[in-house]
Short mmCIF file of C-alpha atoms in Angstrom, two decimals:
data_model
loop_
_atom_site.label_atom_id
_atom_site.label_comp_id
_atom_site.label_asym_id
_atom_site.label_seq_id
_atom_site.Cartn_x
_atom_site.Cartn_y
_atom_site.Cartn_z
CA MET A 1113 -16.89 -11.45 -35.55
CA THR A 1114 -15.49 -8.37 -33.84
CA ALA A 1115 -17.51 -7.06 -30.84
CA HIS A 1116 -18.41 -3.47 -31.02
CA VAL A 1117 -16.75 -1.25 -28.28
CA SER A 1118 -18.71 1.75 -27.18
CA VAL A 1119 -17.37 5.10 -26.31
CA ARG A 1120 -18.39 4.38 -22.69
CA ASP A 1121 -16.45 1.25 -22.70
CA GLU A 1122 -13.53 3.08 -24.20
CA GLY A 1123 -13.79 5.64 -21.46
CA PHE A 1124 -13.53 2.83 -18.74
CA LEU A 1125 -10.45 1.54 -20.67
CA LEU A 1126 -8.91 4.91 -20.70
CA THR A 1127 -9.62 5.43 -16.89
CA ALA A 1128 -8.04 2.01 -16.23
CA LEU A 1129 -4.99 2.86 -18.27
CA LEU A 1130 -4.45 6.09 -16.39
CA SER A 1131 -4.95 4.39 -13.05
CA LYS A 1132 -2.36 1.72 -14.14
CA GLN A 1133 0.18 4.45 -14.99
CA ARG A 1134 -0.51 6.50 -11.93
CA THR A 1135 -0.12 3.35 -9.66
CA ALA A 1136 3.19 2.42 -11.34
CA PHE A 1137 4.46 6.13 -10.87
CA LEU A 1138 3.59 6.12 -7.26
CA SER A 1139 5.11 2.66 -6.61
CA ASP A 1140 8.32 3.28 -8.45
CA GLY A 1141 8.92 6.96 -7.70
CA PRO A 1142 10.75 9.45 -9.84
CA PRO A 1143 13.11 7.88 -12.39
CA SER A 1144 16.87 8.81 -12.14
CA ALA A 1145 18.55 11.03 -14.60
CA ALA A 1146 20.27 8.03 -16.11
CA ALA A 1147 16.93 6.09 -16.56
CA ARG A 1148 15.40 9.32 -18.33
CA ARG A 1149 18.55 9.72 -20.59
CA ALA A 1150 18.30 5.98 -21.52
CA ASP A 1151 14.63 6.22 -22.36
CA LEU A 1152 15.22 9.31 -24.39
CA LEU A 1153 17.99 7.51 -26.27
CA LYS A 1154 15.62 4.57 -26.92
CA LEU A 1155 13.19 6.89 -28.48
CA LYS A 1156 15.72 8.58 -30.70
CA GLN A 1157 17.12 5.31 -31.84
CA ALA A 1158 13.63 3.93 -32.62
CA LEU A 1159 12.89 6.98 -34.66
CA VAL A 1160 15.95 6.61 -36.67
CA LYS A 1161 15.39 3.03 -37.27
CA HIS A 1162 11.78 3.43 -38.35
CA ARG A 1163 12.31 6.67 -40.23
CA THR A 1164 11.59 5.37 -43.76
CA ALA A 1165 8.49 3.72 -42.38
CA PHE A 1166 7.28 6.93 -40.82
CA GLU A 1167 7.99 8.88 -44.06
CA ALA A 1168 5.93 6.44 -45.98
CA ALA A 1169 3.01 6.40 -43.42
CA VAL A 1170 2.85 10.26 -43.37
CA SER A 1171 2.91 10.43 -47.19
CA ARG A 1172 0.12 7.91 -47.56
CA ASP A 1173 -1.85 9.70 -44.86
CA PHE A 1174 -1.53 13.12 -46.81
CA GLY A 1175 -1.89 11.64 -50.23
CA TYR A 1176 1.52 12.61 -50.78
CA ARG A 1177 4.43 14.36 -48.92
CA SER A 1178 8.05 14.31 -49.86
CA ALA A 1179 10.26 12.17 -47.70
CA TYR A 1180 12.65 14.98 -47.62
CA GLU A 1181 10.05 17.38 -46.11
CA THR A 1182 9.25 14.87 -43.42
CA ARG A 1183 12.95 14.48 -42.63
CA ILE A 1184 13.61 18.21 -42.46
CA MET A 1185 10.32 19.30 -40.67
CA GLU A 1186 9.67 16.39 -38.36
CA VAL A 1187 12.43 13.80 -37.95
CA SER A 1188 15.44 16.06 -37.52
CA PRO A 1189 13.76 18.55 -35.11
CA VAL A 1190 12.70 15.58 -32.85
CA ILE A 1191 16.23 14.11 -32.88
CA GLN A 1192 17.71 17.65 -32.10
CA THR A 1193 15.26 18.02 -29.26
CA ILE A 1194 16.12 14.72 -27.70
CA ASN A 1195 19.82 15.48 -28.03
CA TYR A 1196 19.27 18.78 -26.30
CA LEU A 1197 17.16 17.25 -23.46
CA ARG A 1198 19.70 14.47 -22.75
CA ARG A 1199 22.52 17.19 -22.73
CA ASN A 1200 20.85 19.48 -20.20
CA LEU A 1201 18.84 17.08 -18.06
CA THR A 1202 21.13 16.40 -15.21
CA LYS A 1203 21.64 20.24 -14.74
CA TRP A 1204 17.81 20.91 -14.73
CA MET A 1205 17.24 18.14 -12.24
CA ARG A 1206 19.51 19.69 -9.57
CA PRO A 1207 17.77 21.51 -6.69
CA GLU A 1208 18.05 25.34 -7.00
CA ARG A 1209 19.27 27.10 -3.94
CA ARG A 1210 17.29 30.25 -3.05
CA ARG A 1211 17.90 33.20 -0.82
CA VAL A 1212 16.86 33.14 2.75
CA ALA A 1213 15.98 36.44 4.56
CA ILE A 1214 18.41 37.32 7.26
CA HIS A 1215 15.84 36.90 10.06
CA PHE A 1216 15.32 33.27 8.95
CA HIS A 1217 18.90 32.36 9.05
CA PRO A 1218 20.38 29.86 9.46
CA GLY A 1219 17.46 28.12 7.69
CA ARG A 1220 17.84 26.97 4.06
CA ASN A 1221 15.72 27.33 0.94
CA ARG A 1222 15.64 25.38 -2.24
CA VAL A 1223 13.39 24.36 -5.21
CA VAL A 1224 13.20 20.84 -6.04
CA TYR A 1225 11.87 19.89 -9.50
CA GLN A 1226 9.81 16.62 -9.43
CA PRO A 1227 7.61 14.82 -12.09
CA LEU A 1228 4.01 15.73 -12.01
CA GLY A 1229 2.93 11.96 -12.65
CA VAL A 1230 0.91 11.11 -15.86
CA ILE A 1231 0.76 13.46 -18.76
CA GLY A 1232 -1.96 13.33 -21.36
CA ILE A 1233 -0.80 14.39 -24.85
CA ILE A 1234 -3.21 15.14 -27.75
CA SER A 1235 -1.42 15.66 -31.08
CA PRO A 1236 -2.53 16.93 -34.46
CA TRP A 1237 -2.44 15.73 -38.09
CA ASN A 1238 -0.31 18.24 -39.76
CA TYR A 1239 3.08 17.27 -38.29
CA PRO A 1240 1.91 13.81 -36.80
CA ILE A 1241 5.46 12.68 -35.87
CA SER A 1242 7.09 15.76 -34.22
CA LEU A 1243 4.01 17.08 -32.62
CA ALA A 1244 3.54 13.80 -30.83
CA LEU A 1245 7.17 12.83 -30.03
CA THR A 1246 8.40 16.40 -28.92
CA PRO A 1247 5.99 16.70 -26.10
CA LEU A 1248 6.52 12.94 -25.26
CA ALA A 1249 10.31 13.30 -25.15
CA THR A 1250 9.72 16.49 -22.85
CA ALA A 1251 7.46 14.44 -20.56
CA ILE A 1252 10.05 11.74 -20.33
CA ALA A 1253 12.79 14.21 -19.51
CA ALA A 1254 10.68 15.57 -16.73
CA GLY A 1255 10.23 11.96 -15.37
CA ASN A 1256 6.49 11.57 -16.19
CA ARG A 1257 4.42 8.70 -17.47
CA ALA A 1258 2.47 9.67 -20.63
CA ILE A 1259 -0.51 8.64 -22.61
CA LEU A 1260 -0.67 9.83 -26.26
CA LYS A 1261 -3.71 10.47 -28.34
CA PRO A 1262 -2.67 10.94 -31.86
CA SER A 1263 -4.96 12.41 -34.79
CA GLU A 1264 -7.39 10.08 -36.50
CA LEU A 1265 -6.81 12.01 -39.75
CA THR A 1266 -3.40 10.53 -40.07
CA PRO A 1267 -4.35 6.85 -39.15
CA ARG A 1268 -1.19 5.03 -40.62
CA THR A 1269 1.14 7.33 -38.76
CA SER A 1270 -0.87 7.05 -35.60
CA GLU A 1271 -0.91 3.13 -35.77
CA LEU A 1272 2.87 3.19 -36.50
CA LEU A 1273 3.42 5.47 -33.50
CA LYS A 1274 1.37 3.07 -31.35
CA SER A 1275 3.32 0.14 -32.58
CA VAL A 1276 6.85 1.53 -32.33
CA LEU A 1277 6.07 3.03 -28.78
CA SER A 1278 4.57 -0.32 -27.62
CA GLU A 1279 7.77 -2.02 -28.44
CA LEU A 1280 9.95 0.56 -26.64
CA PHE A 1281 7.85 1.05 -23.39
CA PRO A 1282 5.51 -0.88 -21.20
CA ALA A 1283 2.02 0.33 -21.08
CA GLU A 1284 2.30 1.64 -17.49
CA GLN A 1285 5.03 4.11 -18.71
CA VAL A 1286 4.01 5.13 -22.29
CA ALA A 1287 0.82 4.24 -24.08
CA VAL A 1288 -0.95 5.23 -27.31
CA VAL A 1289 -4.70 5.40 -27.73
CA THR A 1290 -6.25 5.84 -31.03
CA GLY A 1291 -9.91 6.85 -32.16
CA GLY A 1292 -12.05 9.76 -33.43
CA PRO A 1293 -13.47 12.81 -31.78
CA GLU A 1294 -15.50 10.98 -29.18
CA ILE A 1295 -12.36 9.18 -27.95
CA GLY A 1296 -10.61 12.56 -27.91
CA ALA A 1297 -13.36 14.08 -25.76
CA ALA A 1298 -13.14 11.07 -23.39
CA PHE A 1299 -9.49 11.53 -23.35
CA SER A 1300 -9.81 15.16 -22.34
CA ARG A 1301 -12.04 14.45 -19.43
CA LEU A 1302 -9.37 12.10 -17.75
CA PRO A 1303 -7.88 13.42 -14.55
CA PHE A 1304 -4.37 13.78 -15.87
CA ASP A 1305 -1.74 15.57 -13.89
CA HIS A 1306 -1.12 17.85 -16.95
CA LEU A 1307 -2.89 17.79 -20.48
CA LEU A 1308 -0.82 19.01 -23.57
CA PHE A 1309 -2.86 19.81 -26.56
CA THR A 1310 -1.79 20.94 -30.05
CA GLY A 1311 -4.43 21.83 -32.57
CA SER A 1312 -7.15 24.32 -33.60
CA THR A 1313 -8.52 27.05 -31.31
CA ASN A 1314 -11.99 25.68 -31.43
CA VAL A 1315 -10.89 22.17 -30.34
CA GLY A 1316 -8.65 23.76 -27.80
CA ARG A 1317 -11.61 25.55 -26.19
CA SER A 1318 -13.47 22.07 -25.83
CA VAL A 1319 -10.31 20.46 -24.47
CA MET A 1320 -9.84 23.13 -21.90
CA LYS A 1321 -13.50 22.90 -20.85
CA GLU A 1322 -13.27 19.21 -20.35
CA ALA A 1323 -10.07 19.45 -18.46
CA ALA A 1324 -11.46 22.09 -16.19
CA GLU A 1325 -13.92 19.58 -14.71
CA ASN A 1326 -10.94 17.87 -13.00
CA LEU A 1327 -8.86 21.10 -12.57
CA VAL A 1328 -6.25 19.60 -14.90
CA PRO A 1329 -3.59 22.20 -15.84
CA VAL A 1330 -3.29 22.44 -19.64
CA THR A 1331 -0.75 23.53 -22.20
CA LEU A 1332 -2.55 24.59 -25.26
CA GLU A 1333 -0.57 25.08 -28.57
CA LEU A 1334 -2.90 26.47 -30.84
CA GLY A 1335 -2.66 28.71 -33.89
CA GLY A 1336 -4.10 31.95 -35.44
CA LYS A 1337 -3.26 34.29 -38.18
CA SER A 1338 0.47 34.71 -37.90
CA PRO A 1339 1.41 38.04 -39.83
CA VAL A 1340 4.58 38.90 -41.85
CA LEU A 1341 5.51 42.61 -41.55
CA ILE A 1342 7.91 43.64 -44.15
CA GLY A 1343 9.67 46.85 -43.23
CA THR A 1344 10.35 49.82 -45.42
CA ASP A 1345 14.06 48.97 -45.82
CA ALA A 1346 13.76 45.19 -46.21
CA ASP A 1347 15.39 43.10 -48.89
CA ILE A 1348 12.30 42.18 -50.78
CA GLU A 1349 13.73 39.22 -52.63
CA ALA A 1350 15.17 37.86 -49.40
CA ALA A 1351 11.84 38.42 -47.63
CA ALA A 1352 9.93 36.64 -50.41
CA THR A 1353 12.12 33.68 -50.35
CA SER A 1354 11.74 33.14 -46.67
CA VAL A 1355 8.06 33.80 -46.74
CA ALA A 1356 7.62 31.32 -49.64
CA PHE A 1357 9.55 28.67 -47.70
CA GLY A 1358 7.49 29.21 -44.52
CA LYS A 1359 4.13 29.36 -46.54
CA LEU A 1360 4.58 26.48 -48.86
CA ALA A 1361 6.36 23.97 -46.67
CA ASN A 1362 3.85 21.22 -45.98
CA ALA A 1363 1.46 23.10 -48.41
CA GLY A 1364 0.96 25.78 -45.68
CA GLN A 1365 -0.55 23.20 -43.19
CA THR A 1366 1.71 24.53 -40.34
CA CYS A 1367 0.49 26.34 -37.10
CA ILE A 1368 3.20 28.94 -37.50
CA ALA A 1369 3.06 29.34 -41.18
CA PRO A 1370 2.94 32.98 -42.50
CA ASP A 1371 -0.83 33.66 -42.64
CA TYR A 1372 -0.76 37.04 -44.47
CA VAL A 1373 1.72 39.65 -45.47
CA LEU A 1374 1.73 43.40 -44.75
CA VAL A 1375 4.14 45.06 -47.28
CA PRO A 1376 4.86 48.75 -48.08
CA GLU A 1377 2.66 49.92 -50.90
CA LYS A 1378 5.89 50.80 -52.97
CA ASP A 1379 7.28 47.33 -52.70
CA ALA A 1380 4.06 45.28 -53.36
CA ALA A 1381 4.61 44.63 -56.99
CA ALA A 1382 8.24 43.55 -56.25
CA PHE A 1383 7.18 41.20 -53.55
CA VAL A 1384 4.56 39.61 -55.76
CA ALA A 1385 7.00 39.09 -58.58
CA SER A 1386 9.66 37.73 -56.28
CA PHE A 1387 7.35 35.29 -54.47
CA ASP A 1388 6.15 34.12 -57.88
CA ALA A 1389 9.65 33.55 -59.03
CA ILE A 1390 10.84 31.82 -55.90
CA ALA A 1391 7.77 29.45 -55.81
CA ARG A 1392 8.54 28.43 -59.46
CA LYS A 1393 12.14 27.67 -58.52
CA PHE A 1394 11.19 25.71 -55.34
CA TYR A 1395 8.34 23.73 -57.26
CA PRO A 1396 9.11 23.85 -61.04
CA GLN A 1397 6.31 21.39 -61.76
CA GLY A 1398 3.75 23.41 -59.64
CA ALA A 1399 1.40 21.33 -57.56
CA ALA A 1400 2.58 18.28 -59.42
CA ASP A 1401 6.01 18.67 -58.19
CA ARG A 1402 7.45 15.79 -56.21
CA ASN A 1403 8.55 18.06 -53.29
CA TYR A 1404 5.09 19.66 -52.95
CA THR A 1405 2.66 18.32 -50.34
CA SER A 1406 -0.98 17.42 -50.64
CA ILE A 1407 -3.77 18.92 -48.65
CA VAL A 1408 -4.43 16.35 -46.10
CA ASN A 1409 -7.92 15.32 -47.11
CA ALA A 1410 -11.11 16.28 -49.28
CA LYS A 1411 -12.65 18.26 -46.51
CA HIS A 1412 -9.68 20.50 -46.02
CA HIS A 1413 -9.12 20.81 -49.76
CA ASP A 1414 -12.66 21.87 -50.27
CA ARG A 1415 -12.37 24.37 -47.27
CA MET A 1416 -9.38 25.93 -49.07
CA LEU A 1417 -11.34 26.25 -52.32
CA LYS A 1418 -14.15 27.99 -50.63
CA LEU A 1419 -11.80 30.56 -48.78
CA ILE A 1420 -10.29 31.43 -52.24
CA ASP A 1421 -13.68 31.55 -54.01
CA ASP A 1422 -15.20 33.78 -51.28
CA ALA A 1423 -12.34 36.18 -51.61
CA LYS A 1424 -12.87 36.30 -55.40
CA ARG A 1425 -16.61 37.09 -55.05
CA LYS A 1426 -15.82 39.97 -52.62
CA GLY A 1427 -13.32 41.60 -54.98
CA ALA A 1428 -9.92 40.03 -54.38
CA LYS A 1429 -7.55 39.38 -57.18
CA VAL A 1430 -6.20 35.82 -56.99
CA ILE A 1431 -2.93 34.96 -58.73
CA GLU A 1432 -2.12 31.22 -59.15
CA VAL A 1433 1.75 31.17 -58.67
CA VAL A 1434 2.50 27.90 -60.09
CA ALA A 1435 -0.02 25.79 -62.06
CA GLY A 1436 -0.48 22.02 -62.32
CA ALA A 1437 -2.58 19.47 -60.53
CA GLY A 1438 -0.54 16.64 -59.13
CA GLU A 1439 -1.46 12.94 -59.16
CA ALA A 1440 -2.58 13.20 -55.61
CA ALA A 1441 -6.33 14.17 -55.49
CA HIS A 1442 -5.92 16.90 -52.88
CA LYS A 1443 -2.99 18.95 -54.20
CA LEU A 1444 -3.66 22.59 -54.48
CA ALA A 1445 -1.44 25.06 -56.31
CA PRO A 1446 -0.16 28.10 -54.33
CA VAL A 1447 -1.98 31.30 -54.79
CA LEU A 1448 -1.54 34.96 -53.84
CA VAL A 1449 -4.68 36.84 -52.82
CA LEU A 1450 -4.40 40.63 -53.41
CA ASN A 1451 -6.99 43.46 -52.57
CA VAL A 1452 -8.16 41.65 -49.46
CA THR A 1453 -10.58 43.04 -46.91
CA ASP A 1454 -11.59 42.07 -43.46
CA ASP A 1455 -15.00 40.89 -44.60
CA MET A 1456 -13.42 38.04 -46.56
CA THR A 1457 -13.44 34.70 -44.78
CA ILE A 1458 -9.78 34.33 -45.71
CA MET A 1459 -8.93 37.24 -43.45
CA GLN A 1460 -11.04 35.89 -40.57
CA GLN A 1461 -9.90 32.32 -40.25
CA GLU A 1462 -6.55 30.68 -39.95
CA ILE A 1463 -5.79 29.64 -43.55
CA PHE A 1464 -3.73 26.54 -42.99
CA GLY A 1465 -3.08 26.09 -46.67
CA PRO A 1466 -1.05 27.59 -49.66
CA ALA A 1467 -2.98 30.74 -50.09
CA LEU A 1468 -1.34 33.89 -49.07
CA PRO A 1469 -3.06 37.29 -48.73
CA VAL A 1470 -0.93 40.24 -49.47
CA MET A 1471 -1.97 43.59 -48.00
CA THR A 1472 -0.22 47.04 -48.46
CA TYR A 1473 0.51 49.85 -46.12
CA ARG A 1474 1.75 53.39 -46.32
CA ASN A 1475 2.50 54.12 -42.62
CA PHE A 1476 4.47 51.65 -40.59
CA ASP A 1477 2.76 52.43 -37.39
CA ASP A 1478 -0.66 51.76 -39.20
CA ALA A 1479 0.65 48.28 -40.06
CA ILE A 1480 1.49 47.52 -36.38
CA GLY A 1481 -1.93 48.83 -35.38
CA TYR A 1482 -3.62 46.48 -37.97
CA ILE A 1483 -1.81 43.45 -36.31
CA ASN A 1484 -2.79 44.63 -32.74
CA ARG A 1485 -6.49 44.89 -33.72
CA LYS A 1486 -6.41 41.04 -34.41
CA PRO A 1487 -6.20 38.36 -31.79
CA ARG A 1488 -2.71 37.63 -30.64
CA PRO A 1489 -0.98 35.22 -33.06
CA LEU A 1490 1.21 32.08 -32.38
CA ALA A 1491 3.98 33.74 -34.48
CA LEU A 1492 4.99 36.98 -36.03
CA TYR A 1493 7.63 37.70 -38.64
CA TYR A 1494 9.38 40.94 -39.30
CA PHE A 1495 11.67 41.71 -42.17
CA GLY A 1496 13.89 44.73 -42.06
CA GLN A 1497 17.34 46.19 -40.96
CA ASN A 1498 16.32 49.36 -39.19
CA SER A 1499 16.87 48.74 -35.45
CA GLU A 1500 14.26 51.29 -34.24
CA ASP A 1501 11.65 49.71 -36.37
CA ARG A 1502 12.55 46.32 -35.33
CA GLN A 1503 12.44 47.32 -31.70
CA LYS A 1504 9.08 49.07 -32.14
CA VAL A 1505 7.64 45.68 -33.63
CA LEU A 1506 9.05 43.69 -30.72
CA THR A 1507 7.88 46.12 -28.00
CA HIS A 1508 4.46 47.33 -29.52
CA THR A 1509 3.07 43.79 -30.56
CA THR A 1510 2.36 40.67 -28.61
CA SER A 1511 2.55 37.20 -30.12
CA GLY A 1512 3.81 33.69 -29.16
CA ASN A 1513 7.23 34.09 -30.74
CA VAL A 1514 8.97 36.13 -33.28
CA THR A 1515 11.44 35.32 -36.07
CA VAL A 1516 13.29 38.39 -37.40
CA ASN A 1517 14.37 38.25 -41.17
CA ASP A 1518 13.11 34.65 -41.62
CA THR A 1519 10.16 32.46 -40.97
CA LEU A 1520 9.59 29.22 -38.89
CA MET A 1521 13.06 29.19 -37.47
CA HIS A 1522 12.14 30.05 -33.92
CA TYR A 1523 10.37 26.70 -33.55
CA VAL A 1524 13.60 24.77 -33.88
CA GLN A 1525 15.55 26.93 -31.41
CA ASN A 1526 15.70 24.38 -28.43
CA ASP A 1527 16.86 26.75 -25.88
CA ILE A 1528 13.93 29.20 -26.14
CA PRO A 1529 10.29 28.50 -25.15
CA PHE A 1530 7.57 27.92 -27.68
CA GLY A 1531 4.01 28.68 -26.98
CA GLY A 1532 1.12 30.88 -27.73
CA ILE A 1533 -0.75 33.73 -25.89
CA GLY A 1534 -4.42 34.58 -25.72
CA MET A 1535 -6.38 32.94 -28.50
CA SER A 1536 -3.03 31.22 -29.86
CA GLY A 1537 -2.58 29.18 -26.60
CA MET A 1538 -1.07 29.11 -23.23
CA GLY A 1539 2.02 27.53 -21.71
CA ALA A 1540 5.15 26.37 -23.36
CA TYR A 1541 6.99 23.10 -23.71
CA HIS A 1542 10.26 23.72 -25.56
CA GLY A 1543 13.56 24.53 -23.94
CA HIS A 1544 14.12 24.67 -20.18
CA GLU A 1545 10.67 26.03 -19.82
CA GLY A 1546 9.19 22.73 -21.23
CA PHE A 1547 10.85 20.75 -18.56
CA LYS A 1548 9.58 23.11 -15.84
CA SER A 1549 6.18 23.10 -17.39
CA LEU A 1550 5.92 19.29 -16.99
CA SER A 1551 7.52 19.34 -13.52
CA HIS A 1552 6.33 20.47 -10.03
CA ALA A 1553 8.51 23.23 -8.68
CA LYS A 1554 8.44 22.24 -4.87
CA GLY A 1555 9.79 24.90 -2.57
CA VAL A 1556 11.57 23.35 0.49
CA PHE A 1557 12.52 25.38 3.65
CA GLU A 1558 14.78 23.67 6.03
CA GLN A 1559 14.69 24.94 9.61
CA SER A 1560 17.86 24.96 11.64
CA LYS A 1561 17.90 23.54 15.14
CA TRP A 1562 18.89 26.96 16.49
CA ASN A 1563 16.52 29.64 15.11
CA LEU A 1564 14.55 32.70 16.33
CA GLY A 1565 11.09 31.34 15.40
CA TRP A 1566 10.39 30.79 19.07
CA LEU A 1567 10.12 34.70 19.54
CA LEU A 1568 6.77 34.53 17.66
CA HIS A 1569 5.30 31.68 19.68
CA PRO A 1570 2.66 32.51 22.43
CA PRO A 1571 2.35 33.62 25.08
CA PHE A 1572 2.82 37.07 23.41
CA ASN A 1573 4.47 39.89 25.23
CA ARG A 1574 6.60 43.00 24.74
CA MET A 1575 9.29 40.98 22.94
CA THR A 1576 6.74 39.94 20.38
CA ASP A 1577 6.04 43.58 19.62
CA LEU A 1578 9.62 44.27 19.17
CA VAL A 1579 10.08 41.40 16.77
CA ILE A 1580 7.01 42.39 14.69
CA ARG A 1581 8.08 46.04 14.47
CA TYR A 1582 11.61 44.79 13.32
CA PHE A 1583 10.01 42.55 10.62
CA GLN A 1584 7.87 45.34 9.32
CA ARG A 1585 10.70 47.72 9.23
CA TRP A 1586 12.86 45.21 7.47
#
């Protein structure tokens, strides 16, 4: 008979685990560059070794997802990230020399990057491998210990992560805890040295509120309604191809998926026709196609149907792009939603599924104004060749990241930061910025034996006045 473990008991266990990691961190001190590189290599090799098991676990958790999609969207980006971290780690760990004002010469300034300690990571269900292991790899690169809380909505993948990581690392270095929302809330209340959360805006609010009790700094990777703005001179077929890929990968269950499209009125029919043709080319069997992913569960499938039905009732025209219901119970055929209005729920919530609202505009500045009236998105996509229009989009809109003439691709650029702003999140954990986010930049000033600091010591006199006047003039 298995004894019931209460949430309170789980809270004690979590606290003990955090204490264990922090004690080990303080005892062992910061790991060397060689040790970090070795740990990153172990992580990479384990992912490669267990790749097929991860692919199978994700597919079962979703009801169905193509192994190719998991390799392309999850496994490959993590491997590339680890390679990038290992390649740059030694350079990033070097102290940075900083300028010293002439009146403080011959003192020396430098910034030393040291590990924060223990990092908490809460990862979501939509990309349960990459959104768990990418921040973990970044935490390891920065020399930290880490505790990972993966999503309960992908239980097989979460258990596999727990099994694989427990074989690679001792619990005092890397640990995985599983459980539902109650465990997630208890996890968020722990006094980590930094907490990194990827997920919805609503849950992000709760995580930030819980973390604030212990003044834990947070990185929040959230989401929002990422717009696509198609310029007046865009190649419509090329734009439709990129949008179809970005929207239908993982059946739209991507935090940076194109959420809605703004297209010139004159090009709307061409865009719809091109999107339809490209979607049929990508998925000839429609929702039944072996390369097309299921909606993760019945709750999210029903949510998508309600969004579409609400739009229909309020006057939208819904076009089912490719028909067919797959063997998996929660597959949903892609749809285009035309004639949308802001009172429709589909234009108020992040869609997170294979429905794409298409809006038209006559004036380019009006399209930019529409984007700016909405909460700042995690991603923005612009298609067009006119350099002035492109620059206007880049300077007059604010979003987490931008991809020009494509979709999603900014996420896999390892040398630029990735993160939201406003309602789409805060902080970043890709690129050099990720290393810095999970490190403490400690400023160090070294005073020389011979210095002028004694001129400011009491007792104060006329010489003190001269020195102060000199400093103020300087």
